[in-house]
Coordinates of C-alpha atoms in Angstrom, one line a residue:
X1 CA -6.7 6.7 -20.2
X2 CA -4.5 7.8 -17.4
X3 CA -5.6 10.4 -14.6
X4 CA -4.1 13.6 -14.6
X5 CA -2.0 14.8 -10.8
X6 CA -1.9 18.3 -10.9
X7 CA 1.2 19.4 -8.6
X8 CA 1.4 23.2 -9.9
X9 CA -0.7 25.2 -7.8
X10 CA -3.5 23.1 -5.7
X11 CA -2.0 19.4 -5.6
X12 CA -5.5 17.4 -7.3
X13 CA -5.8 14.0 -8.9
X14 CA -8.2 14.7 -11.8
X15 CA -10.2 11.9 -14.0
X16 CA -10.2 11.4 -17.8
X17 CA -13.3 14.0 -17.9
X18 CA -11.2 16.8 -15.8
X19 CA -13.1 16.4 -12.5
X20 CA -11.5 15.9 -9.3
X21 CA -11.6 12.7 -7.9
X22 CA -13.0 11.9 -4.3
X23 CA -12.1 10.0 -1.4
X24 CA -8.6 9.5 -0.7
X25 CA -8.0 10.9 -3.8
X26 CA -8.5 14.4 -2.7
X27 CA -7.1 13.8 0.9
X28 CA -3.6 15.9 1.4
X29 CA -1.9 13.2 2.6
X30 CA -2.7 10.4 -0.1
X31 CA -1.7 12.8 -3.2
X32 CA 1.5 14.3 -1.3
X33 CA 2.7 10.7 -1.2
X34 CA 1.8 10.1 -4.8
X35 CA 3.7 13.4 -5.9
X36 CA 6.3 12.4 -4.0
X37 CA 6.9 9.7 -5.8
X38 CA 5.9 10.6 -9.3
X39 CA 8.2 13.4 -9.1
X40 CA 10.8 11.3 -8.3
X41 CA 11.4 9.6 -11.7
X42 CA 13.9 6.6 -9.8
X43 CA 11.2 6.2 -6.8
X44 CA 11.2 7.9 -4.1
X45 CA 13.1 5.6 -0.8
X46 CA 9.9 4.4 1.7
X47 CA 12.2 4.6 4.6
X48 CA 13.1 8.6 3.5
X49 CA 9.0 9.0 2.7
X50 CA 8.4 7.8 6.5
X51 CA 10.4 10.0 7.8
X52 CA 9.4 13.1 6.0
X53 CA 6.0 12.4 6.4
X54 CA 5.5 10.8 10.4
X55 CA 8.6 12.0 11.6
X56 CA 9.4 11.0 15.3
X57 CA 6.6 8.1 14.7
X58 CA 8.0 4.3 15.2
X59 CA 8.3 2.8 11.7
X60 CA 6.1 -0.4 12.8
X61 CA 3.2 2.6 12.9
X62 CA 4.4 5.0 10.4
X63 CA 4.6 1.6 7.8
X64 CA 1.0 1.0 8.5
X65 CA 0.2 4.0 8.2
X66 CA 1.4 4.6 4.5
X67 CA 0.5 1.0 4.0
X68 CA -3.0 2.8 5.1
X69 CA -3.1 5.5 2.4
X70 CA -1.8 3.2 -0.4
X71 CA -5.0 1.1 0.0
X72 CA -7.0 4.1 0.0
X73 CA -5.8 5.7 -2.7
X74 CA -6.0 2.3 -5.0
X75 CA -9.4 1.6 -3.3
X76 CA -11.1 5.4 -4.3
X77 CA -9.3 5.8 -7.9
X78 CA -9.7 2.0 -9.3
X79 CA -6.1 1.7 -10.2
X80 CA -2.7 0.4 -8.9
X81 CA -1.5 4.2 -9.2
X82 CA 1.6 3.0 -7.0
X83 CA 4.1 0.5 -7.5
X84 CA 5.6 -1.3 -4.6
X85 CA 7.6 -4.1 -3.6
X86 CA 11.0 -2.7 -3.4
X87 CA 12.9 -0.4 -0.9
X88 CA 11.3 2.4 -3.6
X89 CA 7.4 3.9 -4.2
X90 CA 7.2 4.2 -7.8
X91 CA 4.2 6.5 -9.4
X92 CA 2.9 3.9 -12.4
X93 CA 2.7 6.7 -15.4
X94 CA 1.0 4.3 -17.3
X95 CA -2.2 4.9 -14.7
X96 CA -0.8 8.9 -14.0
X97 CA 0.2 11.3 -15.8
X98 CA 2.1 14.2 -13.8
X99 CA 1.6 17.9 -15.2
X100 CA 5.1 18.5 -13.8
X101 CA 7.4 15.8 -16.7
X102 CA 3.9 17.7 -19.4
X103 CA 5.5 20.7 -18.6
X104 CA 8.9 19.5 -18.8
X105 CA 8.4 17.6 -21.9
X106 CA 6.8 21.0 -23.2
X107 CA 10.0 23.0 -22.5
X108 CA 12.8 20.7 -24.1
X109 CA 10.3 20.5 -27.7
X110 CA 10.1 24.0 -27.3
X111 CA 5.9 24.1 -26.7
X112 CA 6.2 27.4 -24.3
X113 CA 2.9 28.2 -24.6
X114 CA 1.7 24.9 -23.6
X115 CA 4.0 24.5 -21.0
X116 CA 2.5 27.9 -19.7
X117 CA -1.1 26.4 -19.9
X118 CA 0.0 24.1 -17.3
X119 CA 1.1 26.3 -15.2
X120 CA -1.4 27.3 -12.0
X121 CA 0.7 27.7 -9.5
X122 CA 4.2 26.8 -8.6
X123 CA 5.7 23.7 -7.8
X124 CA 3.2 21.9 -4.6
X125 CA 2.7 25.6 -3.4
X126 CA 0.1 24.6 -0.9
X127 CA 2.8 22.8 1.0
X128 CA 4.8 24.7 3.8
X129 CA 6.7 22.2 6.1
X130 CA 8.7 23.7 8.8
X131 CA 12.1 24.8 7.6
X132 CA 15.2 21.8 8.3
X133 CA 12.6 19.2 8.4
X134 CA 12.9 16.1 5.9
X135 CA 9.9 16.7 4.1
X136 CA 10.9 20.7 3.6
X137 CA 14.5 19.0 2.3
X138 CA 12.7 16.6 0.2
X139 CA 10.0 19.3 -1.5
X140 CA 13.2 21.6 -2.2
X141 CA 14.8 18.8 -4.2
X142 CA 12.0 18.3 -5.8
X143 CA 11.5 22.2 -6.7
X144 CA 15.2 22.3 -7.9
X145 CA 14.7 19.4 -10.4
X146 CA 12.1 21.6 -12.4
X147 CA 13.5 25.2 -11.2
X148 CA 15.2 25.3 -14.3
X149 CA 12.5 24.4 -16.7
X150 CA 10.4 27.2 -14.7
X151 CA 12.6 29.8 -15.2
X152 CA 12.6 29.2 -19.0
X153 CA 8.8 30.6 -18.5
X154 CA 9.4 33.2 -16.2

């Protein structure tokens, strides 16, 4: 059964029982990177991840770093959650599901009431990058792609 990545309200990778997962799993930096790329259903571009998350960091060391949390993350959850490879970081929805596309799903089959019972939060609400930056563009493209499902709820 899949894990659960709760992006509305406090960003959490949960097991099959419901209960958080440890580790890298519940580091801020590991599950931003998994959002990001689970909410971007074509991948989301590892050069455009680098520099939205280690901006003004050479690649050679922003690379290893990612390269870093990737291991991590597949280390403390048991499961290639990420798939790599190509010029894109792909979330595996087969080994995550995303309460983001549950809530989307929700709203086009008309399930508004459990669509709402998703709902804790907006949209990665914990995360506040400085205005102009790449990861504040990148988080806003992200918001817009599900602004209009939220306002069906609102």
């Amino acid at each position: 059964m899949p894990l659960l990545l709760r992006t509305f309200g406090t960003l959490e990778l949960l097991d099959e029982s419901g209960t958080p997962l440890l580790g890298a799993a519940a580091q801020r930096l590991p599950l931003l990177i998994l959002a990001l790329a689970a909410l971007h259903p074509e991948g989301m571009p590892r050069e455009r991840l680098l520099k939205a998350l280690w901006p003004g960091v050479a690649k050679v060391r922003a690379r290893a770093v990612l390269k870093q949390h990737l291991y991590a993350l597949r280390r403390d959850t048991g499961r290639p959650l990420l798939v790599g490879g190509t010029p894109r970081l792909k979330a595996d929805l087969g080994e995550v599901r995303v309460d983001a596309w549950e809530f989307t799903g929700h709203i086009r089959h008309g399930r508004i009431g459990e669509a709402i019972d998703l709902l804790r939060g907006d949209l990665l609400e914990a995360l506040s990058p400085e205005d102009g930056s790449e990861l504040a563009h990148l988080l806003g493209e992200v918001r817009e792609r599900f602004a209009s499902d939220m306002a069906m709820v609102q």
